[in-house]
Amino acid sequence: SVDLSSLTSVGFYGFSGTFDNCVKLVNISFPALKNIQNNSFTSTFHGCTALTEIHFRADMQETIEATDGYSGKWGASNATVYFDL
């Protein structure tokens, strides 16, 4: 498991490739994330075949949707992105 409850900011390419091929990762949440750069999540979840849910704060929706790779869910093709935190 990964505890991201205190993560508030992700820099340029900060998560790029971080969770690649984590085949047991089912869901992930970013409850405190307030600041990201455009390329923060590029290619973050490639090969995460079990990943079905990615959760963000509701007030981050516009920012997250504008990031590079969002339309492809940063490689998590089976996932749904929620803005419910």
mmCIF file with all atom_site columns, C-alpha atoms in Angstrom:
data_model
loop_
_atom_site.group_PDB
_atom_site.id
_atom_site.type_symbol
_atom_site.label_atom_id
_atom_site.label_alt_id
_atom_site.label_comp_id
_atom_site.label_asym_id
_atom_site.label_entity_id
_atom_site.label_seq_id
_atom_site.pdbx_PDB_ins_code
_atom_site.Cartn_x
_atom_site.Cartn_y
_atom_site.Cartn_z
_atom_site.occupancy
_atom_site.B_iso_or_equiv
_atom_site.pdbx_formal_charge
_atom_site.auth_seq_id
_atom_site.auth_comp_id
_atom_site.auth_asym_id
_atom_site.auth_atom_id
_atom_site.pdbx_PDB_model_num
ATOM 1  C CA . SER A 1 1  ? 0.000   0.000  0.000   1.00 0.00 ? 1  SER A CA 1
ATOM 2  C CA . VAL A 1 2  ? 1.010   3.594  -0.493  1.00 0.00 ? 2  VAL A CA 1
ATOM 3  C CA . ASP A 1 3  ? 0.021   6.406  1.859   1.00 0.00 ? 3  ASP A CA 1
ATOM 4  C CA . LEU A 1 4  ? -0.323  9.647  -0.086  1.00 0.00 ? 4  LEU A CA 1
ATOM 5  C CA . SER A 1 5  ? -2.500  11.416 2.482   1.00 0.00 ? 5  SER A CA 1
ATOM 6  C CA . SER A 1 6  ? 0.033   14.172 3.164   1.00 0.00 ? 6  SER A CA 1
ATOM 7  C CA . LEU A 1 7  ? 1.190   14.737 -0.442  1.00 0.00 ? 7  LEU A CA 1
ATOM 8  C CA . THR A 1 8  ? 0.225   18.301 -1.374  1.00 0.00 ? 8  THR A CA 1
ATOM 9  C CA . SER A 1 9  ? 2.401   19.029 -4.421  1.00 0.00 ? 9  SER A CA 1
ATOM 10 C CA . VAL A 1 10 ? 3.943   17.163 -7.367  1.00 0.00 ? 10 VAL A CA 1
ATOM 11 C CA . GLY A 1 11 ? 6.607   18.783 -9.516  1.00 0.00 ? 11 GLY A CA 1
ATOM 12 C CA . PHE A 1 12 ? 7.592   18.481 -13.157 1.00 0.00 ? 12 PHE A CA 1
ATOM 13 C CA . TYR A 1 13 ? 7.519   14.753 -14.097 1.00 0.00 ? 13 TYR A CA 1
ATOM 14 C CA . GLY A 1 14 ? 7.223   14.036 -10.365 1.00 0.00 ? 14 GLY A CA 1
ATOM 15 C CA . PHE A 1 15 ? 5.298   10.775 -10.758 1.00 0.00 ? 15 PHE A CA 1
ATOM 16 C CA . SER A 1 16 ? 6.407   9.876  -14.286 1.00 0.00 ? 16 SER A CA 1
ATOM 17 C CA . GLY A 1 17 ? 6.840   6.105  -14.365 1.00 0.00 ? 17 GLY A CA 1
ATOM 18 C CA . THR A 1 18 ? 6.480   5.787  -10.591 1.00 0.00 ? 18 THR A CA 1
ATOM 19 C CA . PHE A 1 19 ? 3.820   3.063  -10.585 1.00 0.00 ? 19 PHE A CA 1
ATOM 20 C CA . ASP A 1 20 ? 4.636   1.403  -13.924 1.00 0.00 ? 20 ASP A CA 1
ATOM 21 C CA . ASN A 1 21 ? 3.758   -2.293 -13.925 1.00 0.00 ? 21 ASN A CA 1
ATOM 22 C CA . CYS A 1 22 ? 2.307   -2.284 -10.400 1.00 0.00 ? 22 CYS A CA 1
ATOM 23 C CA . VAL A 1 23 ? -0.058  -5.086 -11.346 1.00 0.00 ? 23 VAL A CA 1
ATOM 24 C CA . LYS A 1 24 ? -1.556  -5.353 -7.842  1.00 0.00 ? 24 LYS A CA 1
ATOM 25 C CA . LEU A 1 25 ? -2.452  -1.659 -7.571  1.00 0.00 ? 25 LEU A CA 1
ATOM 26 C CA . VAL A 1 26 ? -6.274  -1.512 -7.592  1.00 0.00 ? 26 VAL A CA 1
ATOM 27 C CA . ASN A 1 27 ? -7.027  2.070  -6.564  1.00 0.00 ? 27 ASN A CA 1
ATOM 28 C CA . ILE A 1 28 ? -5.124  5.162  -5.574  1.00 0.00 ? 28 ILE A CA 1
ATOM 29 C CA . SER A 1 29 ? -6.167  8.438  -3.943  1.00 0.00 ? 29 SER A CA 1
ATOM 30 C CA . PHE A 1 30 ? -4.581  11.855 -3.695  1.00 0.00 ? 30 PHE A CA 1
ATOM 31 C CA . PRO A 1 31 ? -6.657  13.454 -0.892  1.00 0.00 ? 31 PRO A CA 1
ATOM 32 C CA . ALA A 1 32 ? -4.377  16.410 -0.089  1.00 0.00 ? 32 ALA A CA 1
ATOM 33 C CA . LEU A 1 33 ? -3.004  17.196 -3.557  1.00 0.00 ? 33 LEU A CA 1
ATOM 34 C CA . LYS A 1 34 ? -3.345  20.935 -4.226  1.00 0.00 ? 34 LYS A CA 1
ATOM 35 C CA . ASN A 1 35 ? -0.569  21.776 -6.677  1.00 0.00 ? 35 ASN A CA 1
ATOM 36 C CA . ILE A 1 36 ? 0.767   19.947 -9.732  1.00 0.00 ? 36 ILE A CA 1
ATOM 37 C CA . GLN A 1 37 ? 2.673   20.799 -12.874 1.00 0.00 ? 37 GLN A CA 1
ATOM 38 C CA . ASN A 1 38 ? 1.395   19.815 -16.313 1.00 0.00 ? 38 ASN A CA 1
ATOM 39 C CA . ASN A 1 39 ? 3.638   16.769 -16.711 1.00 0.00 ? 39 ASN A CA 1
ATOM 40 C CA . SER A 1 40 ? 3.348   15.496 -13.139 1.00 0.00 ? 40 SER A CA 1
ATOM 41 C CA . PHE A 1 41 ? 1.603   12.227 -14.037 1.00 0.00 ? 41 PHE A CA 1
ATOM 42 C CA . THR A 1 42 ? 2.942   11.488 -17.530 1.00 0.00 ? 42 THR A CA 1
ATOM 43 C CA . SER A 1 43 ? 3.165   7.678  -18.005 1.00 0.00 ? 43 SER A CA 1
ATOM 44 C CA . THR A 1 44 ? 2.611   7.061  -14.296 1.00 0.00 ? 44 THR A CA 1
ATOM 45 C CA . PHE A 1 45 ? 0.381   3.969  -14.474 1.00 0.00 ? 45 PHE A CA 1
ATOM 46 C CA . HIS A 1 46 ? 1.503   2.001  -17.563 1.00 0.00 ? 46 HIS A CA 1
ATOM 47 C CA . GLY A 1 47 ? 1.055   -1.715 -16.969 1.00 0.00 ? 47 GLY A CA 1
ATOM 48 C CA . CYS A 1 48 ? -1.163  -1.245 -13.909 1.00 0.00 ? 48 CYS A CA 1
ATOM 49 C CA . THR A 1 49 ? -3.697  -3.712 -15.276 1.00 0.00 ? 49 THR A CA 1
ATOM 50 C CA . ALA A 1 50 ? -5.713  -4.024 -12.042 1.00 0.00 ? 50 ALA A CA 1
ATOM 51 C CA . LEU A 1 51 ? -6.005  -0.264 -11.457 1.00 0.00 ? 51 LEU A CA 1
ATOM 52 C CA . THR A 1 52 ? -9.693  0.684  -11.693 1.00 0.00 ? 52 THR A CA 1
ATOM 53 C CA . GLU A 1 53 ? -9.972  3.880  -9.606  1.00 0.00 ? 53 GLU A CA 1
ATOM 54 C CA . ILE A 1 54 ? -7.915  7.070  -9.343  1.00 0.00 ? 54 ILE A CA 1
ATOM 55 C CA . HIS A 1 55 ? -9.301  9.636  -6.869  1.00 0.00 ? 55 HIS A CA 1
ATOM 56 C CA . PHE A 1 56 ? -8.577  13.364 -6.577  1.00 0.00 ? 56 PHE A CA 1
ATOM 57 C CA . ARG A 1 57 ? -10.031 16.316 -4.705  1.00 0.00 ? 57 ARG A CA 1
ATOM 58 C CA . ALA A 1 58 ? -13.061 17.833 -6.429  1.00 0.00 ? 58 ALA A CA 1
ATOM 59 C CA . ASP A 1 59 ? -11.416 21.253 -6.599  1.00 0.00 ? 59 ASP A CA 1
ATOM 60 C CA . MET A 1 60 ? -8.543  19.784 -8.666  1.00 0.00 ? 60 MET A CA 1
ATOM 61 C CA . GLN A 1 61 ? -10.699 18.569 -11.562 1.00 0.00 ? 61 GLN A CA 1
ATOM 62 C CA . GLU A 1 62 ? -9.920  21.355 -14.024 1.00 0.00 ? 62 GLU A CA 1
ATOM 63 C CA . THR A 1 63 ? -6.191  21.220 -13.263 1.00 0.00 ? 63 THR A CA 1
ATOM 64 C CA . ILE A 1 64 ? -5.987  17.425 -13.493 1.00 0.00 ? 64 ILE A CA 1
ATOM 65 C CA . GLU A 1 65 ? -7.989  17.242 -16.713 1.00 0.00 ? 65 GLU A CA 1
ATOM 66 C CA . ALA A 1 66 ? -5.568  19.726 -18.329 1.00 0.00 ? 66 ALA A CA 1
ATOM 67 C CA . THR A 1 67 ? -2.469  17.611 -17.643 1.00 0.00 ? 67 THR A CA 1
ATOM 68 C CA . ASP A 1 68 ? -0.566  15.764 -20.353 1.00 0.00 ? 68 ASP A CA 1
ATOM 69 C CA . GLY A 1 69 ? -1.749  12.183 -20.612 1.00 0.00 ? 69 GLY A CA 1
ATOM 70 C CA . TYR A 1 70 ? -5.053  12.681 -18.786 1.00 0.00 ? 70 TYR A CA 1
ATOM 71 C CA . SER A 1 71 ? -7.175  11.520 -21.741 1.00 0.00 ? 71 SER A CA 1
ATOM 72 C CA . GLY A 1 72 ? -5.309  8.196  -21.612 1.00 0.00 ? 72 GLY A CA 1
ATOM 73 C CA . LYS A 1 73 ? -5.459  8.123  -17.801 1.00 0.00 ? 73 LYS A CA 1
ATOM 74 C CA . TRP A 1 74 ? -1.666  8.287  -17.763 1.00 0.00 ? 74 TRP A CA 1
ATOM 75 C CA . GLY A 1 75 ? -1.503  4.702  -19.006 1.00 0.00 ? 75 GLY A CA 1
ATOM 76 C CA . ALA A 1 76 ? -4.196  3.186  -16.760 1.00 0.00 ? 76 ALA A CA 1
ATOM 77 C CA . SER A 1 77 ? -6.599  2.162  -19.508 1.00 0.00 ? 77 SER A CA 1
ATOM 78 C CA . ASN A 1 78 ? -8.926  0.232  -17.153 1.00 0.00 ? 78 ASN A CA 1
ATOM 79 C CA . ALA A 1 79 ? -9.225  3.043  -14.612 1.00 0.00 ? 79 ALA A CA 1
ATOM 80 C CA . THR A 1 80 ? -11.877 5.645  -13.968 1.00 0.00 ? 80 THR A CA 1
ATOM 81 C CA . VAL A 1 81 ? -10.754 9.023  -12.631 1.00 0.00 ? 81 VAL A CA 1
ATOM 82 C CA . TYR A 1 82 ? -12.959 10.402 -9.857  1.00 0.00 ? 82 TYR A CA 1
ATOM 83 C CA . PHE A 1 83 ? -13.061 13.906 -8.406  1.00 0.00 ? 83 PHE A CA 1
ATOM 84 C CA . ASP A 1 84 ? -14.795 13.030 -5.160  1.00 0.00 ? 84 ASP A CA 1
ATOM 85 C CA . LEU A 1 85 ? -12.462 13.835 -2.299  1.00 0.00 ? 85 LEU A CA 1
#
